[in-house]
mmCIF file of C-alpha atoms in Angstrom:
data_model
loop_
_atom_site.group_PDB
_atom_site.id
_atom_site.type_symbol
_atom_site.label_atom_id
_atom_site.label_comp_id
_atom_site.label_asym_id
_atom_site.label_seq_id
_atom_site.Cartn_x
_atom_site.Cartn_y
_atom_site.Cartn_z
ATOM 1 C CA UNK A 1 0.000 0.000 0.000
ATOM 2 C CA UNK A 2 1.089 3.314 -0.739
ATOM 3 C CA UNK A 3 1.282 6.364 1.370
ATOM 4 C CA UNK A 4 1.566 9.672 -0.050
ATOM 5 C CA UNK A 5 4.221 12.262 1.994
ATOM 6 C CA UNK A 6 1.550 14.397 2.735
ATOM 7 C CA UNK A 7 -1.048 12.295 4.693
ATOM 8 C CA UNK A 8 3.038 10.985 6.090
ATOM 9 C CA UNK A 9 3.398 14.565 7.064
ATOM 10 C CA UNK A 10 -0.138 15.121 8.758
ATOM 11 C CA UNK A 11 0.531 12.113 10.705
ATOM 12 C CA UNK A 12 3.718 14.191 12.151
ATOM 13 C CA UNK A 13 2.222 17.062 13.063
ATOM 14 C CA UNK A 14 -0.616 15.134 14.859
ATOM 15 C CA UNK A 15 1.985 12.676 16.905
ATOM 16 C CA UNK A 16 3.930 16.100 17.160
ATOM 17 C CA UNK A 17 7.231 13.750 15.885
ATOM 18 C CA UNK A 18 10.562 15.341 16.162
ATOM 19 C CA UNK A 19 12.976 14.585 13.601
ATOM 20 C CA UNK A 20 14.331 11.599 15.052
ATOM 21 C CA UNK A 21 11.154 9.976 15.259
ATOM 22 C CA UNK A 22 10.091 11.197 11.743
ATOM 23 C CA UNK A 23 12.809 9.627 9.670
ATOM 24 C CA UNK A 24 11.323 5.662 10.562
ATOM 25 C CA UNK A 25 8.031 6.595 10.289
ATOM 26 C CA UNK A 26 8.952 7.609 6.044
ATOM 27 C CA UNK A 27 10.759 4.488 5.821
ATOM 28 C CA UNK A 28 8.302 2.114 7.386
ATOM 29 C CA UNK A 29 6.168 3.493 4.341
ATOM 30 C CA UNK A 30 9.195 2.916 1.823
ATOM 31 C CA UNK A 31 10.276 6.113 1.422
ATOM 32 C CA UNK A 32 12.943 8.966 1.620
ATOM 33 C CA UNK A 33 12.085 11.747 4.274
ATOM 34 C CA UNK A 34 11.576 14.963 2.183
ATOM 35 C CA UNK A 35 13.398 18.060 3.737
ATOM 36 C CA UNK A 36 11.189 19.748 6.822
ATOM 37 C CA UNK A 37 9.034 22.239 6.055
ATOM 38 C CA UNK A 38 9.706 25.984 7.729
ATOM 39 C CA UNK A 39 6.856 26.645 9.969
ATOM 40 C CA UNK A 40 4.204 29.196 8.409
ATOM 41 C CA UNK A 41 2.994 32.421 10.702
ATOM 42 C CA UNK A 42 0.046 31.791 12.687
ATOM 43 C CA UNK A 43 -3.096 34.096 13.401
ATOM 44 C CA UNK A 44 -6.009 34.018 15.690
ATOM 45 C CA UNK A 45 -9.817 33.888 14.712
ATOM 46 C CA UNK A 46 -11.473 36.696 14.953
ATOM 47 C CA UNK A 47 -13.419 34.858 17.872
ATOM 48 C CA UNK A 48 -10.575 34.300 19.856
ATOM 49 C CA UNK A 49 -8.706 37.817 19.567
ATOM 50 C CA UNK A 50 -13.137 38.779 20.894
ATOM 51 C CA UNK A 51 -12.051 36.299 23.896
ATOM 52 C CA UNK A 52 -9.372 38.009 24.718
ATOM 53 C CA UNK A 53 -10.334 41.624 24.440
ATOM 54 C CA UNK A 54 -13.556 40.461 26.963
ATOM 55 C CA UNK A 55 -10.856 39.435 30.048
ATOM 56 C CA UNK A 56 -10.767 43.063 30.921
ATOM 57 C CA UNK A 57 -8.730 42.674 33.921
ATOM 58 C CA UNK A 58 -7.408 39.807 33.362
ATOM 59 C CA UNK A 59 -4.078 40.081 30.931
ATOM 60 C CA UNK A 60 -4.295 37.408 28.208
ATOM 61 C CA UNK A 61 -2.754 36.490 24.311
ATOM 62 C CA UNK A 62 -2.232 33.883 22.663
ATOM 63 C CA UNK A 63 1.261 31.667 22.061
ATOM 64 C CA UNK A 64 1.894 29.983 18.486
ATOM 65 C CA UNK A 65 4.094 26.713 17.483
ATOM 66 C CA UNK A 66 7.307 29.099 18.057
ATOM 67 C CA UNK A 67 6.025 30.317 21.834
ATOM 68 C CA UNK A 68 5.837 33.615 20.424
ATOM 69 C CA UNK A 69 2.566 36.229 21.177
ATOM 70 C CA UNK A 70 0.399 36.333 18.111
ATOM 71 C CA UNK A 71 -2.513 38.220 19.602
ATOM 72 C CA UNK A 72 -3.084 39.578 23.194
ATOM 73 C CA UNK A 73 -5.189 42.214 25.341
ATOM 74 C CA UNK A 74 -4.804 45.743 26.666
ATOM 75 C CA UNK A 75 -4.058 44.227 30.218
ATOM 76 C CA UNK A 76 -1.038 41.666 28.574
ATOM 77 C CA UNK A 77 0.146 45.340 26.759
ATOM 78 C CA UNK A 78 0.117 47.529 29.847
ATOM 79 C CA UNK A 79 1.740 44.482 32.070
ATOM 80 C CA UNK A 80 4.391 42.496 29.779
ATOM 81 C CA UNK A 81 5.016 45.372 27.006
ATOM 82 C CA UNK A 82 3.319 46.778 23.644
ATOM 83 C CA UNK A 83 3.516 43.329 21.662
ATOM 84 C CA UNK A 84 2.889 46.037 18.335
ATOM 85 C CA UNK A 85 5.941 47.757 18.472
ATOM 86 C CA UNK A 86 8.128 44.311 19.204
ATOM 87 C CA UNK A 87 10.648 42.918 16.856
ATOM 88 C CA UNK A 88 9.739 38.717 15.793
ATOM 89 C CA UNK A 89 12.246 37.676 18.343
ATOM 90 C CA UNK A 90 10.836 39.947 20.904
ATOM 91 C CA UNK A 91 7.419 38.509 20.747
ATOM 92 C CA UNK A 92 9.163 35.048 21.465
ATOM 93 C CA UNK A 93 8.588 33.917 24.984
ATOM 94 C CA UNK A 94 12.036 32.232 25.194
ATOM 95 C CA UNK A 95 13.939 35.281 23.993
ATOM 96 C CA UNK A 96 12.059 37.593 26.187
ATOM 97 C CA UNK A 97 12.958 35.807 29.167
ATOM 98 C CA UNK A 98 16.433 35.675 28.407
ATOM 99 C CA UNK A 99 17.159 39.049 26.790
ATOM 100 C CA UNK A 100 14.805 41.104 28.580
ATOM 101 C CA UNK A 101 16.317 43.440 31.580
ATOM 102 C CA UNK A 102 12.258 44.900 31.804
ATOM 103 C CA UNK A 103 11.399 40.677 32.419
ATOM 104 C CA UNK A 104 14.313 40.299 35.136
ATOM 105 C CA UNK A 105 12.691 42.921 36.745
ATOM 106 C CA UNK A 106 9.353 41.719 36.645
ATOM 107 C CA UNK A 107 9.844 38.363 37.681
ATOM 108 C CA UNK A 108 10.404 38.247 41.531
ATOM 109 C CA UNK A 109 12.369 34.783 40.913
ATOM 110 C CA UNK A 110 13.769 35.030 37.350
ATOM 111 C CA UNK A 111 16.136 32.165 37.478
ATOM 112 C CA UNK A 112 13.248 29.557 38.509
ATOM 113 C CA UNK A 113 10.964 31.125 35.819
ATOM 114 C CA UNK A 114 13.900 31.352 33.711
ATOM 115 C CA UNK A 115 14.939 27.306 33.715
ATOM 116 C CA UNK A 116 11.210 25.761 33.915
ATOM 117 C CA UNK A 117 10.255 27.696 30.439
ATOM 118 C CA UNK A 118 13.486 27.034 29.364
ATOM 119 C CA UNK A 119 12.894 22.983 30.115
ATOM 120 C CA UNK A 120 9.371 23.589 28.455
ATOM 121 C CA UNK A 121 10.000 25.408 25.496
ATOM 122 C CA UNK A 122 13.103 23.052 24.528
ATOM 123 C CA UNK A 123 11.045 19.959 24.804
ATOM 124 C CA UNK A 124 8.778 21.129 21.829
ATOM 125 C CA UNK A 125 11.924 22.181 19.880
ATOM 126 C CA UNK A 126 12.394 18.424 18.217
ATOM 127 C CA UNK A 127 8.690 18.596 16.912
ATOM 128 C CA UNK A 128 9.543 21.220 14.595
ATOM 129 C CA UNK A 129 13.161 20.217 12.670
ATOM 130 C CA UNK A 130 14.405 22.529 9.770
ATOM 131 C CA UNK A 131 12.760 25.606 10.506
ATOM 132 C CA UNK A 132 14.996 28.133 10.028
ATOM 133 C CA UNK A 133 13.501 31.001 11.814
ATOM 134 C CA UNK A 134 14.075 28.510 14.813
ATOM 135 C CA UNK A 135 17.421 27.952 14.111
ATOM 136 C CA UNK A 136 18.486 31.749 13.678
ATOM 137 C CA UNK A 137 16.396 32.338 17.426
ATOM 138 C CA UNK A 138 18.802 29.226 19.101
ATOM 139 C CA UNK A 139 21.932 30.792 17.455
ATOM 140 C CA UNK A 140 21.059 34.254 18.514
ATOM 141 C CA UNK A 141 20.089 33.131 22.172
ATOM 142 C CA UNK A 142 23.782 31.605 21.917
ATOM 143 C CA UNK A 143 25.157 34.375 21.980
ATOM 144 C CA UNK A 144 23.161 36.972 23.645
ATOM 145 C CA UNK A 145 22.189 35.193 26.455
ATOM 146 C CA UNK A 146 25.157 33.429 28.690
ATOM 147 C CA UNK A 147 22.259 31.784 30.683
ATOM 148 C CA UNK A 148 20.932 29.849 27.649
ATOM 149 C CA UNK A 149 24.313 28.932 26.460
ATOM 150 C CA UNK A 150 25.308 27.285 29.781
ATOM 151 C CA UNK A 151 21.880 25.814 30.080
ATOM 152 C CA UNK A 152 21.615 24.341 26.358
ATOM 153 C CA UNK A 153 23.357 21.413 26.914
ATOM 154 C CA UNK A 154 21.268 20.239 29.734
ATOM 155 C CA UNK A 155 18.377 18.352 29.670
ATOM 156 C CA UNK A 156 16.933 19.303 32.408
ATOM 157 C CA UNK A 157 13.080 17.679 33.226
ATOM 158 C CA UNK A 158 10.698 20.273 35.601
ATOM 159 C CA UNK A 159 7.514 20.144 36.805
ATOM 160 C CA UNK A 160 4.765 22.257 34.918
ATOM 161 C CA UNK A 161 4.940 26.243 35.807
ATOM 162 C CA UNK A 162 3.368 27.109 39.207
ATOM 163 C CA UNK A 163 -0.032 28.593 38.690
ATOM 164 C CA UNK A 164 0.446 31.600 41.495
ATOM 165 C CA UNK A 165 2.574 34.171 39.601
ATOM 166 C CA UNK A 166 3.796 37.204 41.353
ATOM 167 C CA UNK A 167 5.146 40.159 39.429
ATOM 168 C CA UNK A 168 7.220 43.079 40.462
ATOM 169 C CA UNK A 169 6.133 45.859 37.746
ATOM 170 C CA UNK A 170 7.671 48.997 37.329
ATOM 171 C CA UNK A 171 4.637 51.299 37.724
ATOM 172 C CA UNK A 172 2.188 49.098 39.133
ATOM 173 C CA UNK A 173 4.488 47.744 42.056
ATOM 174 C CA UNK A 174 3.383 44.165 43.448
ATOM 175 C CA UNK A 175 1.162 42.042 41.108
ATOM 176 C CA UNK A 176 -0.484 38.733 42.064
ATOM 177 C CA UNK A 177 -2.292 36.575 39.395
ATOM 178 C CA UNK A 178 -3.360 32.825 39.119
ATOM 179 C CA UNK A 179 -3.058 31.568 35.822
ATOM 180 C CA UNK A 180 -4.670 29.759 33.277
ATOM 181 C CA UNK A 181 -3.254 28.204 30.135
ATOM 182 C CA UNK A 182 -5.521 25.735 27.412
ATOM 183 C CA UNK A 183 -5.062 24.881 23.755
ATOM 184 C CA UNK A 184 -7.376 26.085 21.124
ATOM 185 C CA UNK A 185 -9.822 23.194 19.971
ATOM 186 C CA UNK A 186 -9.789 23.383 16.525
ATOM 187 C CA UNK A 187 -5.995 24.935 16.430
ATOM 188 C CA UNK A 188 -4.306 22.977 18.706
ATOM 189 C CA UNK A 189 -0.956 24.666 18.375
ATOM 190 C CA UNK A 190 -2.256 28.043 19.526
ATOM 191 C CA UNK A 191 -2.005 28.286 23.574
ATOM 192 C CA UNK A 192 -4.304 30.489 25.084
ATOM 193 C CA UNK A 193 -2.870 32.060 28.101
ATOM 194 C CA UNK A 194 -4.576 34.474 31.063
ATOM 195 C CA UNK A 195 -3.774 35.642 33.915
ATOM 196 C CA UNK A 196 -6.477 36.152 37.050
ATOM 197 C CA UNK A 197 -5.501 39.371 38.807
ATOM 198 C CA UNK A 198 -5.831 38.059 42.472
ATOM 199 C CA UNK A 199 -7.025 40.964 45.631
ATOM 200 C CA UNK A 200 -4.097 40.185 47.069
ATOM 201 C CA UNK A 201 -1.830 42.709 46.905
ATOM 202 C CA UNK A 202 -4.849 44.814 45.468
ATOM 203 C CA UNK A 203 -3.827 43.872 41.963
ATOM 204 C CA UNK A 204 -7.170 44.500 40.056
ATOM 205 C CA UNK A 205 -6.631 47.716 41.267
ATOM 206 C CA UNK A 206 -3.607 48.417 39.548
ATOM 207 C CA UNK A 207 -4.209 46.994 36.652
ATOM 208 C CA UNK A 208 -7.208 48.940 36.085
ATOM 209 C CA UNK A 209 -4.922 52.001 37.076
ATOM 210 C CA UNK A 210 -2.573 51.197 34.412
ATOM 211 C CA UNK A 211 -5.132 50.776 31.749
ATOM 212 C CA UNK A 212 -6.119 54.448 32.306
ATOM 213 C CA UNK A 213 -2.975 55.989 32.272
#
């Protein structure tokens, strides 16, 4: 029986294979892996960018395939940054957290924050081989960030990110948030992420003060 490279390739992306694991599954089916594909950009529904714009409080946006924000809220802008006027790498999660002085700041423990997204976000590196926008963002985290480039060789497991966040922002001072993170149903590489201002530390509050200023 004959199976064409592109049903081949669907199964990939659906057992999210990295490129290890890809190779057998082309020769099982009697044939040559074709070159990985580079990864397309992703964009929201109009739906979900209405979801997000509804948390009021409550920063939210929305991850892609490459961790970086493809759509967010007011709250996300006034908290983490104006995503608009961001450069592709400083949309990306990864780079953020490593390049960023404004996230070392925000982050009341950066290193701990630092090594479990780290962990997380080179787990899902495999799944995507030959990208090259990838490939540039590793090379360029090599050498901006001395961090990364002691931490690359590890392989470090962690447990999932704790879900009480607490935030040390320049103007709004001490944040607390709970957070929530879920996949898109019918775009499952999209991660929806919000964070729950908390009344401790009188967070909505602040964020609401922010928003007006």
């Amino acid at each position: 029986m004959n199976v064409s490279t592109q049903v081949l390739e669907s199964l990939v992306q659906a057992l999210r294979l990295n490129a290890d694991e890809r190779a057998p599954l082309f020769f099982l089916a009697r044939q040559q892996p074709p070159p990985a594909r580079a990864m397309e950009p992703e964009t929201v529904s109009p739906a979900l960018q209405l979801f997000l714009d509804h948390q009021g409080l409550s920063p939210a946006f929305v991850t892609g395939r490459r961790w970086d924000v493809v759509a967010w809220n007011e709250a996300a802008r006034v908290v983490f940054g104006d995503y608009e006027q961001m450069s592709a790498h400083e949309r990306t999660s990864i780079w953020r957290m490593f390049t960023s002085p404004m996230y070392r700041q925000l982050l009341v423990d950066w290193e701990g924050h630092a090594r479990r997204l780290f962990a997380q976000w080179r787990a899902t590196c495999g799944r995507y081989p030959g990208d090259p926008w990838l490939t540039e963002l590793i090379q360029d985290l090599m050498i901006a960030s001395p961090e990364f480039r002691a931490w690359w060789p590890d392989h470090e497991v962690l447990s999932a990110s704790e879900d009480h966040k607490i935030f040390k922002h320049p103007q709004g001072g001490s944040l607390v948030f709970e957070l929530v993170t879920f996949q898109v149903f019918d775009a499952p590489d999209l991660t929806v992420t919000v964070y729950i201002p908390l009344d401790e530390a009188d967070t909505p509050a602040k964020i609401s003060q922010l928003l007006s200023s």
